Tab-separated table of C-alpha atoms in Angstrom:
chain	number	residue	atom	x	y	z
A	1	MET	CA	112.914	70.869	125.887
A	2	PRO	CA	114.953	71.270	122.686
A	3	ASN	CA	113.291	70.232	119.465
A	4	THR	CA	114.661	67.187	117.672
A	5	PRO	CA	115.582	68.054	114.073
A	6	THR	CA	113.260	66.300	111.622
A	7	HIS	CA	114.134	68.288	108.496
A	8	ASN	CA	117.488	69.356	107.121
A	9	GLU	CA	116.393	72.973	106.511
A	10	CYS	CA	113.949	73.898	109.291
A	11	VAL	CA	113.208	72.800	112.849
A	12	PRO	CA	109.810	74.060	114.082
A	13	ASP	CA	109.928	75.266	117.680
A	14	THR	CA	106.892	73.425	119.081
A	15	ASP	CA	107.976	74.248	122.655
A	16	ARG	CA	107.734	78.013	122.198
A	17	GLU	CA	104.146	78.305	123.435
A	18	ARG	CA	105.151	76.852	126.804
A	19	ARG	CA	108.078	79.270	127.110
A	20	ILE	CA	106.574	82.568	125.965
A	21	GLY	CA	102.826	81.997	125.741
A	22	PHE	CA	102.364	81.624	121.975
A	23	ALA	CA	103.521	79.221	119.296
A	24	GLU	CA	106.185	79.909	116.691
A	25	VAL	CA	104.898	82.180	113.924
A	26	ILE	CA	105.609	81.284	110.290
A	27	PHE	CA	107.279	84.091	108.303
A	28	CYS	CA	106.359	83.049	104.769
A	29	PRO	CA	108.612	85.069	102.405
A	30	GLY	CA	111.475	83.006	101.008
A	31	LYS	CA	110.140	79.653	102.179
A	32	THR	CA	109.632	76.817	99.737
A	33	ASP	CA	106.362	74.912	99.514
A	34	GLU	CA	108.062	71.918	101.129
A	35	GLN	CA	109.274	74.028	104.059
A	36	LEU	CA	105.825	75.542	104.558
A	37	ARG	CA	104.191	72.108	104.540
A	38	HIS	CA	106.715	70.758	107.030
A	39	ILE	CA	106.418	73.665	109.461
A	40	ALA	CA	102.630	73.865	109.203
A	41	THR	CA	102.265	70.119	109.757
A	42	SER	CA	104.377	70.318	112.930
A	43	LEU	CA	102.474	73.298	114.337
A	44	PHE	CA	99.043	71.869	113.484
A	45	ALA	CA	99.996	68.592	115.173
A	46	ALA	CA	100.871	70.480	118.361
A	47	HIS	CA	97.222	71.656	118.602
A	48	GLN	CA	98.227	75.314	118.867
A	49	ASN	CA	96.808	78.471	117.352
A	50	VAL	CA	98.859	79.218	114.244
A	51	LEU	CA	99.889	82.453	112.516
A	52	ALA	CA	101.652	82.767	109.165
A	53	THR	CA	102.676	86.317	108.241
A	54	ARG	CA	103.296	87.946	104.822
A	55	CYS	CA	101.519	84.982	103.285
A	56	THR	CA	100.574	84.980	99.596
A	57	PRO	CA	97.372	83.315	98.372
A	58	GLU	CA	99.515	80.589	96.804
A	59	GLN	CA	101.344	79.913	100.078
A	60	PHE	CA	98.034	79.839	101.921
A	61	ALA	CA	96.788	77.166	99.508
A	62	VAL	CA	99.873	75.042	100.213
A	63	MET	CA	99.316	75.156	103.986
A	64	ARG	CA	95.544	74.808	103.792
A	65	ALA	CA	96.054	71.543	101.936
A	66	VAL	CA	97.611	70.297	105.189
A	67	ASP	CA	94.688	71.472	107.344
A	68	GLU	CA	91.500	72.911	105.850
A	69	ARG	CA	90.707	74.766	109.089
A	70	LEU	CA	93.352	77.354	108.159
A	71	GLN	CA	91.866	80.774	107.303
A	72	TYR	CA	93.194	83.766	105.372
A	73	ASN	CA	92.926	87.553	105.475
A	74	ALA	CA	94.132	88.886	102.133
A	75	ALA	CA	94.503	92.520	103.204
A	76	ALA	CA	96.656	91.633	106.214
A	77	ARG	CA	98.454	88.851	104.310
A	78	LEU	CA	97.865	86.591	107.302
A	79	ALA	CA	96.986	82.910	107.390
A	80	PHE	CA	95.750	81.754	110.767
A	81	LEU	CA	94.248	78.897	112.728
A	82	HIS	CA	92.154	80.245	115.602
A	83	GLU	CA	90.906	77.147	117.402
A	84	ASP	CA	91.723	78.043	121.017
A	85	ARG	CA	89.318	80.921	121.685
A	86	ARG	CA	90.159	81.533	125.337
A	87	VAL	CA	90.482	85.200	126.304
A	88	LEU	CA	93.974	85.465	127.774
A	89	GLY	CA	94.155	89.266	127.986
A	90	ARG	CA	93.036	91.168	131.057
A	91	GLY	CA	91.542	93.998	128.974
A	92	THR	CA	90.868	95.204	125.442
A	93	ILE	CA	93.470	96.123	122.821
A	94	ALA	CA	92.421	99.124	120.709
A	95	ILE	CA	93.755	99.454	117.163
A	96	VAL	CA	93.745	102.975	115.687
A	97	SER	CA	94.663	103.788	112.089
A	98	ALA	CA	95.323	107.261	110.741
A	99	GLY	CA	93.938	106.545	107.271
A	100	SER	CA	92.083	103.843	105.416
A	101	THR	CA	95.260	103.011	103.483
A	102	ASP	CA	96.887	102.041	106.801
A	103	VAL	CA	94.200	99.409	107.439
A	104	PRO	CA	96.139	96.384	106.074
A	105	VAL	CA	98.903	96.969	108.639
A	106	ALA	CA	96.314	97.670	111.335
A	107	GLU	CA	94.525	94.420	110.468
A	108	GLU	CA	97.785	92.494	110.751
A	109	ALA	CA	98.081	93.856	114.296
A	110	ALA	CA	94.427	93.208	115.113
A	111	ILE	CA	94.296	89.603	113.908
A	112	THR	CA	97.618	88.809	115.575
A	113	ALA	CA	96.241	90.077	118.883
A	114	GLU	CA	92.957	88.191	118.430
A	115	VAL	CA	94.603	84.872	117.628
A	116	MET	CA	96.834	85.376	120.680
A	117	GLY	CA	93.735	85.531	122.890
A	118	ASN	CA	92.825	89.209	123.156
A	119	ALA	CA	89.596	91.134	122.734
A	120	VAL	CA	90.252	93.773	120.051
A	121	LYS	CA	88.392	96.938	119.068
A	122	ARG	CA	89.127	98.708	115.789
A	123	TYR	CA	88.991	102.495	115.203
A	124	TYR	CA	90.088	103.175	111.639
A	125	ASP	CA	90.543	106.346	109.570
A	126	ILE	CA	90.677	108.762	112.517
A	127	GLY	CA	93.994	110.514	111.831
A	128	VAL	CA	95.084	114.002	112.798
A	129	ALA	CA	94.060	115.612	109.482
A	130	GLY	CA	90.511	115.442	110.865
A	131	ILE	CA	91.357	115.462	114.538
A	132	HIS	CA	87.720	115.708	115.642
A	133	ARG	CA	87.388	112.053	114.601
A	134	LEU	CA	90.124	111.082	117.029
A	135	MET	CA	88.809	113.265	119.845
A	136	SER	CA	85.414	111.570	119.680
A	137	ARG	CA	87.103	108.214	120.353
A	138	LEU	CA	89.268	109.225	123.317
A	139	PRO	CA	86.942	107.669	125.943
A	140	ASP	CA	87.101	104.363	124.043
A	141	LEU	CA	90.891	104.491	123.852
A	142	GLU	CA	91.192	105.308	127.544
A	143	ASP	CA	89.095	102.226	128.319
A	144	ALA	CA	91.545	99.958	126.473
A	145	GLU	CA	94.434	98.236	128.213
A	146	VAL	CA	96.822	98.906	125.307
A	147	VAL	CA	96.471	101.117	122.206
A	148	ILE	CA	98.176	100.433	118.878
A	149	ALA	CA	98.411	103.543	116.661
A	150	VAL	CA	99.152	102.941	112.970
A	151	ALA	CA	100.127	105.835	110.687
A	152	GLY	CA	102.060	106.684	107.546
A	153	MET	CA	102.671	110.117	105.984
A	154	GLU	CA	104.306	112.271	108.717
A	155	GLY	CA	103.474	109.758	111.464
A	156	ALA	CA	101.887	112.227	113.888
A	157	LEU	CA	99.038	110.074	115.208
A	158	PRO	CA	100.900	108.142	117.962
A	159	SER	CA	102.335	111.348	119.455
A	160	VAL	CA	98.889	112.931	119.623
A	161	VAL	CA	97.325	109.792	121.111
A	162	GLY	CA	100.206	109.424	123.563
A	163	GLY	CA	99.667	112.971	124.795
A	164	LEU	CA	95.936	112.521	125.384
A	165	ILE	CA	95.507	109.145	127.108
A	166	SER	CA	97.162	107.311	129.983
A	167	ARG	CA	97.245	103.866	128.355
A	168	PRO	CA	100.402	102.311	126.835
A	169	VAL	CA	100.733	103.256	123.160
A	170	ILE	CA	102.501	101.131	120.549
A	171	ALA	CA	103.323	103.109	117.402
A	172	VAL	CA	103.446	101.459	113.980
A	173	PRO	CA	104.890	103.514	111.099
A	174	THR	CA	103.656	102.526	107.651
A	175	SER	CA	105.177	103.001	104.222
A	176	ILE	CA	102.092	104.924	103.060
A	177	GLY	CA	102.892	108.417	101.780
A	178	TYR	CA	104.447	110.545	99.074
A	179	GLY	CA	108.133	110.911	98.183
A	180	ALA	CA	109.518	112.476	101.363
A	181	ASN	CA	107.797	109.803	103.420
A	182	LEU	CA	110.727	107.650	102.221
A	183	GLN	CA	108.733	104.402	102.369
A	184	GLY	CA	107.970	104.906	106.049
A	185	ILE	CA	111.324	106.160	107.317
A	186	THR	CA	109.923	109.650	107.950
A	187	ALA	CA	107.049	108.234	110.005
A	188	LEU	CA	109.434	105.909	111.862
A	189	LEU	CA	111.805	108.730	112.816
A	190	ALA	CA	108.894	110.948	113.871
A	191	MET	CA	107.615	108.243	116.204
A	192	LEU	CA	111.065	107.491	117.610
A	193	SER	CA	111.530	111.240	118.193
A	194	SER	CA	108.112	111.765	119.773
A	195	CYS	CA	107.834	114.305	122.574
A	196	ALA	CA	105.022	112.212	124.103
A	197	PRO	CA	106.949	110.081	126.627
A	198	GLY	CA	106.689	106.326	126.903
A	199	ILE	CA	105.598	105.436	123.367
A	200	THR	CA	106.831	102.064	122.104
A	201	VAL	CA	107.759	101.967	118.400
A	202	VAL	CA	107.983	98.913	116.126
A	203	ASN	CA	109.412	98.581	112.630
A	204	ILE	CA	107.866	99.938	109.422
A	205	ASP	CA	104.672	98.076	108.432
A	206	ASN	CA	105.184	95.656	111.335
A	207	GLY	CA	101.600	95.210	112.462
A	208	PHE	CA	102.456	91.693	113.584
A	209	GLY	CA	105.145	92.939	115.968
A	210	ALA	CA	102.768	95.508	117.443
A	211	GLY	CA	100.008	92.952	117.955
A	212	PHE	CA	102.427	90.537	119.600
A	213	ALA	CA	103.860	93.219	121.906
A	214	ALA	CA	100.389	94.418	122.892
A	215	SER	CA	99.380	90.849	123.672
A	216	ARG	CA	102.338	90.423	126.002
A	217	MET	CA	101.459	93.665	127.780
A	218	ASN	CA	97.837	92.590	128.109
A	219	ARG	CA	98.408	88.992	129.183
A	220	ASN	CA	96.183	87.772	132.014
A	221	ARG	CA	97.830	85.294	134.385
A	222	SER	CA	94.486	83.810	135.449
A	223	SER	CA	93.566	80.320	134.225
A	224	ASN	CA	89.831	81.131	134.275
A	225	SER	CA	89.279	82.581	130.811
A	226	PRO	CA	86.171	83.213	128.667
A	227	THR	CA	86.245	82.575	124.913
A	228	LEU	CA	86.590	84.825	121.838
A	229	PRO	CA	84.777	84.880	118.491
A	230	ASN	CA	86.755	83.841	115.436
A	231	ALA	CA	89.402	86.251	114.128
A	232	THR	CA	88.214	87.959	110.970
A	233	THR	CA	89.017	86.777	107.454
A	234	ALA	CA	87.546	89.866	105.790
A	235	PRO	CA	90.004	91.816	103.614
């Protein structure tokens, strides 16, 4: 059903969860405090899990004043309400980062997937510069239903992972790197040009998009679902 406009600048889509399986996500940059309060109030009232991406501490404070259950991960710049803990995924989503500086983007992907009802396992700082670290985790990655590979610099990690396991791989280029990394464009083009077939690529630093895509791939149609622990607030 269409939403009835209640605000002259924004109309929260409270029907989205029914259509696609998850509520509207708040993209915080550029929104006024009034807009954030209005959208958050509508989504909280719908009794849905809530995600707010690229959220500053100040914006988090504005929305938390509406509902004190809202939590925040500073590294991922995510505010989230994780009340419905049902496991909706049929398997585990594995998140792999090339370096420790890629972790904020990896955490954005991980928390997004968790709040969307998925069991998530994290394998950070196992990039190709020390490939033995990655090789030791291959059995774990093969056990996952979907793998998200996050890398900056030259962006090689997803191609290597995609050539070693049979699971779907979602590649996330990050803006981490020196001059010729071009704020992530080099990693993005490397992933788009990968010789490992079947890799899915999202935009630069878009951990949220990767987590959302992985959740859709992993979605379990069964109504009999166990529950998850709370998504992490640790930076």
